[in-house]
Structure formats: structure tokens, C-alpha cells
Coordinates of N, CA and C in Angstrom, one line a residue:
M982 N 60.9 118.6 80.7 CA 61.8 117.6 80.1 C 62.9 117.3 81.2
T983 N 63.2 116.0 81.3 CA 64.2 115.6 82.2 C 65.8 115.9 81.7
E984 N 66.5 116.6 82.5 CA 67.9 116.9 82.0 C 68.9 115.6 82.3
R985 N 69.9 115.6 81.4 CA 70.7 114.4 81.5 C 71.8 114.8 82.8
L986 N 72.3 113.8 83.2 CA 73.4 114.0 84.3 C 74.6 114.7 83.8
I987 N 75.2 115.6 84.7 CA 76.3 116.2 84.1 C 77.6 115.4 84.5
P988 N 78.4 115.4 83.3 CA 79.6 114.5 83.4 C 80.5 115.2 84.3
R989 N 81.5 114.3 84.8 CA 82.7 114.9 85.6 C 83.6 115.9 84.9
D990 N 84.0 116.9 85.5 CA 85.1 117.6 85.0 C 86.5 117.0 85.6
L991 N 87.0 116.2 84.8 CA 88.2 115.5 85.4 C 89.4 116.4 85.5
S992 N 89.4 117.5 84.9 CA 90.5 118.5 85.1 C 90.6 119.2 86.4
A993 N 89.3 119.1 87.1 CA 89.2 119.8 88.5 C 89.1 118.7 89.6
H994 N 88.9 117.5 89.1 CA 88.7 116.3 90.0 C 90.0 116.0 90.7
P995 N 90.0 115.6 92.1 CA 91.2 115.1 92.9 C 91.9 114.0 92.2
R996 N 93.2 114.0 92.3 CA 93.9 112.7 91.7 C 93.5 111.5 92.1
A997 N 93.3 110.5 91.1 CA 92.7 109.2 91.6 C 93.8 108.5 92.0
Y998 N 95.1 108.7 91.6 CA 96.3 107.9 92.0 C 97.2 109.1 92.8
A999 N 97.2 108.7 94.1 CA 98.0 109.6 95.1 C 98.7 108.7 96.0
P1000 N 100.0 108.3 95.8 CA 100.7 107.5 96.6 C 100.8 107.7 98.2
D1001 N 100.7 108.9 98.6 CA 100.7 109.2 99.9 C 99.3 108.8 100.5
Y1002 N 98.2 108.6 99.6 CA 96.9 108.2 100.2 C 97.0 106.6 99.8
K1003 N 97.4 105.8 100.6 CA 97.8 104.5 100.4 C 97.0 103.6 99.5
T1004 N 95.6 103.7 99.9 CA 94.5 102.8 99.4 C 94.3 103.3 97.9
S1005 N 94.7 104.6 97.5 CA 94.4 105.0 96.3 C 95.2 104.3 95.1
V1006 N 96.4 103.8 95.6 CA 97.2 103.0 94.7 C 96.6 101.8 94.1
S1007 N 95.9 101.0 95.0 CA 95.2 99.9 94.4 C 93.8 100.2 93.9
R1008 N 93.2 101.3 94.2 CA 91.9 101.6 93.8 C 91.8 102.4 92.6
S1009 N 92.8 103.1 92.2 CA 92.8 104.0 91.0 C 92.7 103.1 89.8
P1010 N 92.0 103.8 88.7 CA 91.9 102.9 87.4 C 93.4 103.0 86.7
N1011 N 93.6 101.9 86.2 CA 94.8 101.8 85.2 C 94.4 101.5 83.7
Q1012 N 93.1 101.6 83.5 CA 92.5 101.6 82.0 C 91.7 102.6 81.9
P1013 N 91.5 103.0 80.4 CA 90.7 104.2 80.1 C 89.2 104.1 80.7
L1014 N 88.8 105.3 81.2 CA 87.3 105.2 81.7 C 86.3 105.1 80.8
L1015 N 85.2 104.4 81.3 CA 84.0 104.2 80.5 C 82.8 105.1 80.9
S1016 N 82.1 105.5 80.0 CA 80.8 106.5 80.3 C 79.7 105.5 80.0
F1017 N 78.8 105.2 80.9 CA 77.5 104.6 80.5 C 76.3 105.7 80.4
P1018 N 75.6 105.3 79.5 CA 74.3 106.3 79.3 C 73.4 106.3 80.6
T1019 N 72.8 107.5 80.8 CA 72.0 107.5 82.0 C 70.4 106.9 81.7
T1020 N 69.9 106.1 82.5 CA 68.4 105.6 82.2 C 67.5 106.4 83.0
Q1021 N 66.3 106.1 82.8 CA 65.2 106.8 83.5 C 65.2 106.5 85.1
T1022 N 65.7 105.4 85.5 CA 66.0 105.0 86.8 C 66.7 106.0 87.6
E1023 N 68.0 106.5 87.0 CA 68.8 107.5 87.7 C 68.2 108.9 87.8
I1024 N 67.3 109.2 86.7 CA 67.0 110.7 86.6 C 65.6 111.0 87.0
T1025 N 64.7 110.1 87.4 CA 63.4 110.3 87.6 C 62.9 110.1 89.1
G1026 N 63.6 109.2 89.9 CA 63.2 108.9 91.2 C 64.2 108.2 92.0
P1027 N 64.0 108.1 93.4 CA 62.7 108.4 94.1 C 62.7 109.9 94.4
T1028 N 61.6 110.4 95.2 CA 61.6 111.7 95.8 C 61.4 111.5 97.3
F1029 N 61.9 112.6 98.1 CA 61.7 112.5 99.6 C 60.9 113.6 100.0
G1030 N 60.0 113.3 101.1 CA 59.2 114.3 101.7 C 59.3 114.4 103.2
H1031 N 58.8 115.4 103.9 CA 58.9 115.7 105.2 C 58.3 114.4 106.0
D1032 N 57.5 113.7 105.5 CA 56.9 112.7 106.2 C 57.8 111.7 106.6
M1033 N 59.0 111.7 106.0 CA 60.0 110.5 106.2 C 61.0 111.0 107.2
I1034 N 60.9 112.2 107.7 CA 61.9 112.8 108.7 C 61.3 112.8 109.9
G1035 N 62.1 112.1 111.0 CA 61.6 111.9 112.2 C 61.9 113.3 113.2
Q1036 N 61.1 113.3 114.4 CA 61.4 114.7 115.0 C 62.6 114.9 115.4
H1037 N 63.6 114.1 115.7 CA 64.9 114.1 116.2 C 66.0 113.8 115.2
D1038 N 65.6 113.5 113.9 CA 66.6 113.1 112.9 C 67.8 114.0 112.8
N1039 N 67.6 115.3 113.0 CA 68.7 116.1 112.7 C 69.4 116.5 114.1
N1040 N 69.0 115.8 115.0 CA 69.6 116.1 116.5 C 70.5 114.7 116.8
L1041 N 71.6 114.8 116.5 CA 72.5 113.5 116.7 C 72.8 113.4 118.1
I1042 N 72.5 114.5 119.1 CA 72.8 114.2 120.6 C 71.9 113.3 121.0
L1043 N 70.5 113.3 120.5 CA 69.4 112.5 121.2 C 68.9 111.5 120.4
N1044 N 69.3 111.5 119.0 CA 68.4 110.6 118.1 C 68.6 109.1 118.2
F1045 N 69.7 108.7 119.0 CA 70.2 107.4 119.1 C 69.4 106.6 120.1
T1046 N 69.4 107.1 121.3 CA 68.8 106.5 122.5 C 67.8 107.4 123.1
G1047 N 67.8 108.8 123.0 CA 67.1 109.7 123.7 C 67.9 110.3 124.8
Q1048 N 69.0 109.8 125.2 CA 69.8 110.2 126.2 C 71.0 111.0 125.7
P1049 N 71.4 112.0 126.3 CA 72.4 112.9 125.6 C 73.7 112.3 125.3
A1050 N 74.2 112.5 124.1 CA 75.6 112.1 123.8 C 76.7 112.9 124.6
I1051 N 77.9 112.3 124.7 CA 79.0 112.8 125.4 C 79.8 113.7 124.4
G1052 N 80.1 114.8 124.8 CA 81.0 115.7 124.0 C 80.7 117.1 123.8
E1053 N 81.5 117.9 123.2 CA 81.2 119.3 122.9 C 80.0 119.5 122.0
R1054 N 79.0 120.1 122.5 CA 77.7 120.4 121.7 C 78.1 121.4 120.5
I1055 N 77.7 121.1 119.3 CA 77.9 122.1 118.4 C 76.6 122.1 117.4
I1056 N 76.3 123.3 116.7 CA 75.4 123.3 115.7 C 76.1 123.4 114.4
V1057 N 75.7 122.7 113.4 CA 76.1 122.8 112.1 C 75.0 123.1 111.2
H1058 N 75.2 124.2 110.5 CA 74.0 124.8 109.7 C 74.5 125.4 108.4
G1059 N 73.6 125.7 107.5 CA 74.1 126.4 106.3 C 72.8 126.4 105.3
R1060 N 73.1 126.6 104.0 CA 72.3 126.7 102.9 C 72.7 125.8 101.8
L1061 N 71.8 125.2 101.0 CA 72.1 124.5 99.8 C 71.6 125.4 98.7
M1062 N 72.6 125.7 97.8 CA 72.3 126.7 96.8 C 72.9 126.1 95.5
D1063 N 72.4 127.0 94.4 CA 73.0 126.7 93.2 C 74.0 128.0 92.9
E1064 N 74.6 128.0 91.7 CA 75.8 129.0 91.5 C 75.3 130.3 91.6
Y1065 N 73.9 130.6 91.4 CA 73.4 132.0 91.4 C 73.0 132.3 92.9
A1066 N 73.4 131.5 93.8 CA 72.9 131.7 95.2 C 71.4 131.5 95.6
R1067 N 70.7 130.8 94.5 CA 69.3 130.5 94.6 C 69.2 129.3 95.6
P1068 N 68.2 129.2 96.4 CA 68.0 128.2 97.2 C 67.6 126.8 96.6
L1069 N 67.9 125.8 97.2 CA 67.4 124.4 96.8 C 66.7 123.9 97.8
P1070 N 65.3 124.1 97.8 CA 64.4 123.4 98.8 C 64.2 121.9 98.7
G1071 N 63.7 121.2 99.6 CA 63.2 119.9 99.6 C 64.2 118.9 99.2
C1072 N 65.5 119.1 99.5 CA 66.7 118.2 99.2 C 67.0 117.6 100.5
L1073 N 67.2 116.2 100.6 CA 67.7 115.4 101.7 C 69.1 115.5 101.9
I1074 N 69.5 115.9 103.1 CA 70.8 116.0 103.6 C 71.1 115.1 104.6
E1075 N 72.0 114.2 104.4 CA 72.3 113.2 105.6 C 73.8 113.4 106.0
V1076 N 74.1 113.1 107.2 CA 75.4 113.4 107.8 C 75.8 112.1 108.7
W1077 N 77.1 111.8 108.6 CA 77.5 110.8 109.7 C 79.0 111.1 110.0
Q1078 N 79.2 110.6 111.2 CA 80.6 111.1 111.8 C 81.0 110.2 112.9
A1079 N 82.2 110.4 113.4 CA 82.8 109.8 114.6 C 82.2 110.5 115.7
N1080 N 82.4 109.7 116.9 CA 81.9 110.4 118.1 C 83.0 111.4 118.7
A1081 N 82.8 111.9 119.8 CA 83.8 112.9 120.4 C 85.1 112.3 120.6
G1082 N 85.1 111.1 120.7 CA 86.5 110.5 120.7 C 87.3 110.0 119.5
G1083 N 86.6 110.3 118.4 CA 87.1 109.9 117.3 C 86.7 108.5 116.8
R1084 N 85.7 107.9 117.3 CA 85.4 106.5 116.9 C 84.0 106.3 116.3
Y1085 N 84.0 105.6 115.1 CA 82.6 105.4 114.5 C 81.9 104.2 115.1
R1086 N 80.6 104.3 114.9 CA 79.8 103.0 115.4 C 79.9 102.1 114.3
H1087 N 80.8 101.4 114.1 CA 81.0 100.5 113.1 C 81.8 99.2 113.5
K1088 N 81.4 98.0 113.1 CA 82.1 96.8 113.5 C 83.5 96.6 113.1
K1089 N 84.0 97.4 112.0 CA 85.3 97.5 111.5 C 86.1 98.6 112.2
D1090 N 85.6 99.4 112.9 CA 86.4 100.6 113.6 C 87.0 99.9 114.7
G1091 N 88.3 99.8 114.7 CA 88.9 99.1 115.9 C 89.8 100.2 116.7
Y1092 N 89.6 101.6 116.5 CA 90.2 102.5 117.2 C 90.0 102.2 118.7
L1093 N 91.0 102.6 119.6 CA 90.9 102.4 120.9 C 90.0 103.3 121.8
A1094 N 89.6 104.4 121.2 CA 88.6 105.3 121.9 C 87.3 104.6 122.0
P1095 N 86.8 104.8 123.2 CA 85.5 104.1 123.6 C 84.3 104.5 122.8
L1096 N 83.3 103.7 122.5 CA 82.0 103.9 122.0 C 81.2 104.7 123.0
D1097 N 80.3 105.7 122.5 CA 79.6 106.4 123.4 C 78.3 105.6 123.2
P1098 N 77.7 105.1 124.3 CA 76.4 104.3 124.1 C 75.2 105.1 123.8
N1099 N 75.3 106.5 123.9 CA 74.2 107.3 123.5 C 74.4 107.9 122.2
F1100 N 75.4 107.5 121.4 CA 75.7 108.3 120.1 C 75.7 107.3 118.9
G1101 N 74.8 107.5 117.9 CA 74.8 106.7 116.8 C 75.5 107.2 115.7
G1102 N 75.7 108.6 115.6 CA 76.5 109.2 114.6 C 76.1 109.4 113.3
C1103 N 74.7 109.5 113.1 CA 74.2 109.8 111.9 C 72.9 110.6 112.0
G1104 N 72.4 111.3 110.9 CA 71.4 112.2 111.0 C 70.9 112.5 109.7
R1105 N 69.6 113.2 109.5 CA 69.3 113.7 108.2 C 68.2 114.6 108.4
T1106 N 68.1 115.6 107.3 CA 67.0 116.5 107.3 C 66.8 117.0 105.9
I1107 N 65.6 117.7 105.8 CA 65.2 118.2 104.6 C 65.4 119.7 104.4
T1108 N 66.0 120.3 103.4 CA 66.2 121.8 103.3 C 64.8 122.3 103.2
D1109 N 64.8 123.6 103.8 CA 63.5 124.4 103.8 C 63.3 125.1 102.6
A1110 N 62.3 126.1 102.6 CA 62.1 126.8 101.4 C 63.1 127.7 101.0
D1111 N 64.2 128.1 102.0 CA 65.2 129.0 101.6 C 66.5 128.1 101.4
G1112 N 66.4 126.8 101.3 CA 67.5 125.9 101.1 C 68.3 125.6 102.5
R1113 N 67.8 126.1 103.6 CA 68.6 126.0 104.9 C 68.5 124.6 105.5
Y1114 N 69.4 124.3 106.2 CA 69.5 123.0 107.0 C 70.1 123.3 108.3
E1115 N 69.9 122.5 109.4 CA 70.7 122.6 110.6 C 70.8 121.1 111.3
F1116 N 71.9 120.9 112.0 CA 72.0 119.6 112.7 C 72.6 120.2 114.2
L1117 N 72.1 119.5 115.2 CA 72.7 119.7 116.5 C 73.4 118.3 116.8
T1118 N 74.7 118.4 117.1 CA 75.7 117.2 117.3 C 76.7 117.5 118.2
V1119 N 77.7 116.7 118.2 CA 78.8 116.8 119.1 C 80.1 117.0 118.1
R1120 N 81.1 117.8 118.5 CA 82.4 117.8 117.7 C 82.9 116.5 117.6
P1121 N 83.1 116.1 116.3 CA 83.8 114.7 116.2 C 85.3 114.8 116.5
G1122 N 85.8 113.8 117.1 CA 87.2 113.6 117.4 C 88.1 113.5 116.2
A1123 N 89.3 113.7 116.2 CA 90.3 113.3 115.1 C 90.6 111.8 115.4
Y1124 N 91.1 111.1 114.4 CA 91.4 109.7 114.8 C 92.8 109.2 113.9
P1125 N 93.4 108.2 114.4 CA 94.6 107.7 113.5 C 93.9 106.7 112.4
W1126 N 94.7 106.6 111.4 CA 94.1 105.5 110.3 C 95.4 104.9 109.8
P1127 N 95.3 103.6 109.4 CA 96.4 102.8 108.9 C 96.9 103.1 107.5
N1128 N 97.4 104.6 107.3 CA 97.9 105.0 106.0 C 99.4 104.9 105.9
R1129 N 100.0 105.7 106.5 CA 101.5 105.8 106.8 C 101.6 105.5 108.2
A1130 N 102.8 105.9 108.7 CA 103.4 105.5 110.1 C 102.4 106.1 111.1
N1131 N 102.0 107.4 110.9 CA 101.4 108.1 112.0 C 100.5 109.1 111.2
D1132 N 99.7 108.7 110.4 CA 98.6 109.8 109.8 C 97.4 109.8 110.7
W1133 N 96.8 111.0 110.7 CA 95.4 111.2 111.5 C 94.5 112.0 110.5
R1134 N 93.3 111.6 110.6 CA 92.2 112.4 109.9 C 91.8 113.5 110.7
P1135 N 91.7 114.7 110.1 CA 91.2 115.8 110.8 C 89.8 115.6 111.3
M1136 N 89.3 116.4 112.3 CA 87.8 116.4 112.8 C 87.0 116.6 111.4
H1137 N 86.0 115.9 111.1 CA 85.3 116.0 109.9 C 83.9 115.3 110.1
I1138 N 82.9 115.9 109.2 CA 81.7 115.3 109.0 C 81.2 115.0 107.7
H1139 N 80.8 113.8 107.5 CA 80.4 113.4 106.1 C 79.1 113.9 105.8
F1140 N 78.8 114.5 104.6 CA 77.7 115.0 104.0 C 77.3 114.3 102.8
S1141 N 75.9 113.9 102.8 CA 75.3 113.5 101.6 C 74.2 114.3 101.2
V1142 N 74.2 114.8 99.9 CA 73.2 115.7 99.4 C 72.4 114.8 98.4
F1143 N 71.1 114.7 98.6 CA 70.3 113.9 97.8 C 69.1 114.8 97.2
G1144 N 69.0 114.8 95.8 CA 68.1 115.7 95.4 C 66.8 114.9 95.0
H1145 N 66.2 114.9 93.9 CA 65.0 114.2 93.5 C 65.2 113.0 92.6
S1146 N 66.3 112.5 92.6 CA 66.6 111.1 91.9 C 67.9 110.4 92.3
F1147 N 67.9 109.2 91.9 CA 69.1 108.4 92.4 C 70.4 109.0 91.8
G1148 N 70.3 109.7 90.6 CA 71.5 110.4 89.9 C 72.0 111.7 90.6
Q1149 N 71.0 112.2 91.5 CA 71.4 113.5 92.2 C 71.9 113.3 93.5
R1150 N 72.9 112.4 93.8 CA 73.3 112.3 94.9 C 74.9 112.8 95.0
L1151 N 75.3 113.4 96.0 CA 76.7 114.1 96.0 C 77.1 113.9 97.4
I1152 N 78.5 113.5 97.6 CA 78.9 113.2 98.9 C 80.3 114.1 99.1
T1153 N 80.3 114.6 100.3 CA 81.6 115.4 100.6 C 82.0 115.3 102.0
Q1154 N 82.9 116.1 102.6 CA 83.2 116.2 103.9 C 83.5 117.6 104.2
M1155 N 83.0 117.8 105.7 CA 83.1 119.3 106.2 C 84.3 119.2 107.3
Y1156 N 85.2 120.1 107.2 CA 86.1 120.2 108.1 C 86.0 121.4 108.9
F1157 N 86.7 121.6 110.1 CA 86.6 122.7 111.1 C 87.7 123.8 111.1
E1158 N 87.2 125.0 111.0 CA 88.2 126.1 111.0 C 89.3 126.0 112.1
G1159 N 90.4 126.1 111.8 CA 91.5 126.1 112.6 C 92.1 124.7 113.0
D1160 N 91.6 123.7 112.4 CA 92.1 122.2 112.6 C 93.4 122.2 111.8
P1161 N 94.6 122.0 112.6 CA 95.9 121.9 112.1 C 96.1 120.5 111.2
L1162 N 95.3 119.6 111.5 CA 95.5 118.3 110.7 C 95.0 118.4 109.4
I1163 N 94.1 119.4 108.9 CA 93.7 119.6 107.6 C 94.8 119.6 106.6
A1164 N 95.8 120.5 106.9 CA 97.0 120.6 106.0 C 97.8 119.3 106.0
R1165 N 97.7 118.5 106.9 CA 98.5 117.2 107.0 C 97.9 116.0 106.4
C1166 N 96.5 116.1 106.1 CA 95.8 114.9 105.6 C 96.1 114.5 104.1
P1167 N 96.6 113.2 104.0 CA 96.9 112.8 102.6 C 95.5 112.8 101.7
I1168 N 94.4 112.7 102.2 CA 93.2 112.7 101.5 C 92.9 114.2 101.2
V1169 N 93.0 115.0 102.0 CA 92.8 116.4 101.5 C 93.8 116.9 100.6
K1170 N 95.1 116.5 100.6 CA 96.1 116.8 99.7 C 95.8 116.3 98.3
T1171 N 94.9 115.3 98.1 CA 94.5 114.9 96.7 C 93.9 116.2 95.9
I1172 N 93.4 117.1 96.7 CA 93.0 118.5 96.0 C 94.0 119.5 95.8
E1173 N 94.3 119.8 94.8 CA 95.5 120.5 94.5 C 95.3 122.0 94.7
D1174 N 94.0 122.4 94.6 CA 93.6 123.8 94.6 C 93.3 124.3 95.9
Q1175 N 93.9 125.1 96.6 CA 93.7 125.5 98.0 C 92.4 126.1 98.1
T1176 N 91.8 126.8 97.1 CA 90.4 127.4 97.3 C 89.4 126.4 97.3
Q1177 N 89.7 125.3 96.7 CA 88.8 124.3 96.7 C 88.7 123.5 98.1
I1178 N 89.9 123.4 98.7 CA 90.0 122.9 100.2 C 89.3 123.9 101.0
D1179 N 89.6 125.2 100.9 CA 89.0 126.1 101.8 C 87.5 126.1 101.7
R1180 N 86.8 125.6 100.7 CA 85.3 125.6 100.5 C 84.8 124.5 101.4
L1181 N 85.7 123.6 101.8 CA 85.2 122.4 102.6 C 85.4 122.7 104.2
V1182 N 85.9 123.9 104.5 CA 86.2 124.3 105.9 C 85.1 125.1 106.4
A1183 N 84.3 124.7 107.4 CA 83.3 125.5 107.9 C 83.8 126.6 109.1
P1184 N 83.4 127.9 108.8 CA 84.1 128.7 109.7 C 83.1 128.8 111.0
L1185 N 83.8 129.2 112.1 CA 83.0 129.4 113.3 C 81.9 130.5 113.1
D1186 N 80.7 130.2 113.5 CA 79.7 131.3 113.4 C 79.1 131.6 114.7
M1187 N 79.7 132.6 115.3 CA 79.2 133.1 116.7 C 77.7 133.7 116.6
T1188 N 77.2 134.0 115.5 CA 75.9 134.4 115.5 C 74.9 133.6 115.6
M1189 N 75.2 132.2 115.5 CA 74.3 131.2 115.8 C 74.7 130.3 116.9
A1190 N 75.7 130.6 117.7 CA 76.2 129.9 118.9 C 75.2 130.4 120.0
Q1191 N 75.0 129.4 120.8 CA 74.1 129.4 121.9 C 74.8 129.6 123.3
P1192 N 74.6 130.8 124.0 CA 75.4 131.1 125.2 C 75.2 130.0 126.1
L1193 N 76.4 129.6 126.8 CA 76.4 128.6 127.8 C 76.0 127.2 127.4
D1194 N 75.8 127.1 126.0 CA 75.4 125.8 125.5 C 76.2 125.4 124.3
C1195 N 76.3 125.9 123.2 CA 77.2 125.3 122.2 C 77.6 126.3 121.1
L1196 N 78.8 126.2 120.5 CA 79.2 127.0 119.3 C 78.6 126.5 118.1
A1197 N 78.7 127.2 117.0 CA 78.0 126.9 115.7 C 79.1 127.0 114.5
Y1198 N 78.9 126.2 113.6 CA 79.8 126.3 112.4 C 78.8 126.3 111.1
K1199 N 79.2 127.3 110.3 CA 78.4 127.5 109.0 C 79.0 126.7 107.8
F1200 N 78.2 125.8 107.2 CA 78.7 125.1 105.9 C 77.8 125.2 104.8
D1201 N 77.9 126.2 104.0 CA 77.1 126.4 102.8 C 77.5 125.5 101.7
I1202 N 76.6 124.8 101.0 CA 76.9 124.0 99.9 C 76.4 124.5 98.6
V1203 N 77.3 124.8 97.6 CA 77.1 125.2 96.4 C 77.2 124.1 95.3
L1204 N 76.2 123.9 94.6 CA 76.1 122.7 93.6 C 76.8 123.0 92.3
R1205 N 76.9 124.2 91.8 CA 77.4 124.4 90.5 C 78.3 125.7 90.6
G1206 N 79.0 125.9 89.5 CA 79.8 127.3 89.2 C 81.0 127.3 89.8
R1207 N 81.8 128.5 89.7 CA 83.1 128.5 90.2 C 83.1 128.6 91.7
T1208 N 82.0 128.7 92.4 CA 82.2 128.7 93.9 C 81.6 127.4 94.5
Q1209 N 81.5 126.4 93.5 CA 80.8 125.2 93.9 C 81.7 124.3 94.9
T1210 N 80.9 123.7 95.8 CA 81.5 122.8 97.0 C 82.2 121.6 96.2
R1211 N 83.4 121.2 96.8 CA 84.1 120.0 96.3 C 83.4 118.7 96.7
F1212 N 83.2 118.0 95.8 CA 82.4 116.6 96.0 C 83.3 115.4 95.8
E1213 N 83.2 114.3 96.4 CA 84.0 113.2 96.2 C 83.7 112.4 95.0
N1214 N 82.4 112.3 94.6 CA 82.1 111.5 93.5 C 81.9 112.2 92.2
R1215 N 81.6 113.5 92.2 CA 81.8 114.4 91.0 C 81.8 115.9 91.5
P1216 N 82.5 116.8 90.8 CA 82.6 118.3 91.2 C 81.3 119.0 90.9
E1217 N 80.5 118.6 90.0 CA 79.2 119.3 89.8 C 77.9 118.7 90.7
G1218 N 77.0 119.6 90.7 CA 75.7 119.2 91.1 C 74.8 118.9 90.0
M1219 N 73.5 118.9 90.3 CA 72.4 118.7 89.2 C 71.9 120.1 88.9

């Protein structure tokens, strides 16, 4: 039997209206929210298989041109789990990020940092039988954004978790341990619970670091329960 989509827990959701996050002022709703019923399209398809994943899709250093990207090489890895630490296999995880200088490969990104000709900035992978995933990439740079006079986004990687239907997509951001810009970011500050913010910060994981090659960061993603990962479009998973 197909389960319904889980509604948002608005009491735990970040504030929609946060004046220090400038664009939230115009984007936040000023009328009562409406809830539409879920249809079969959202809860039954599509599905993803390993045949859709290329050899280097989870290697952002090589997957754009085949030549190595510029920047500090890092491994980002973790597990996708439910609230009981049970693995969630066969789920599509996509990532996108700025390059080492803090610039996205996007026509509307006008930051002065140069583009890396060998870095596309996105990748994807399928979780294995234990719910594990891994990406090889470069550490993204921080960058300024036109919010207030001198606001900067912390170093971060965007994550999209896609289960087995259109309605099973969740989006979040991963930050890096020790980055002083996390506490100064107006977007992060829309989350009022510090423990929820901490779940978005990946700790350094020297057990996975490669000597004379790259550091590693561990980012486990929990879809339900009191230890769930904070997501942008809803706080629960499927």
C-alpha cells in the first residue's frame, strides 16, 4: 500500500519571514497556506537505477572535462538512514557547489572569482546496500552575496536526496566544521535551534582522509525522528 506524503511540521520549520535574509521578505507568504492532496504521480514514480549513473558521476574533480579541477581535494561521505539508523539503499543523492574560488558555473553568477574550466560543480550517486554514499570533490569557497552590506555565504555543498517517487525529494546544505561564517549567515540564522544547525555541519573525518592526497568530511543524513537532518523544503523524510 502506498503511503501518503508526510506534512510539514511548521513548528520546527525555519522562519519564512526573516528580515535579515532580505529576499525572504518578498518571498514569504502573507496569506494562509493551502494543502493540496497527493496524487499517484507524486507517490509512485519514477525510480532510479545504477544504470543511470556514470563512472565518474560522483567524482566532481574529473567529471566535467576529464582533467583535474583546481582546489583542495576532499572526500565527502556518509550514510542515508531512517530514525532507527536503518540504511536506505538505492536512493539518488545529487550535489552541486561553487568552485574553490566560490563561484558557480551559472550565467547569473557574477562574482569576480574566476571559473575553473575543468569544474562543472555537480555530481550524483546511488546509496549502496548500507545506505552509504561518497563524493570526491574540491572544497568550495565562500562567496559574497547581495543581501546586506557585507554578507558572505559559508563554504557549503547543496544536497538533494531523491527516493523512489517525485514526492520523495528533500534538499539541504552541508557546511564544514570550523567555518566562522556559519554563525554569521542570515540563511543559517533562520534555524532557531542550534542542535538543528549542528546537524548540517560535517565534521572532519581523518579515518577516511587519504595521506598526501585529501581530507574527508562525514555527513550522515537522517530522514526522520528527533535526530533528523534539517531540510529546506520540509523537515521530514519519507
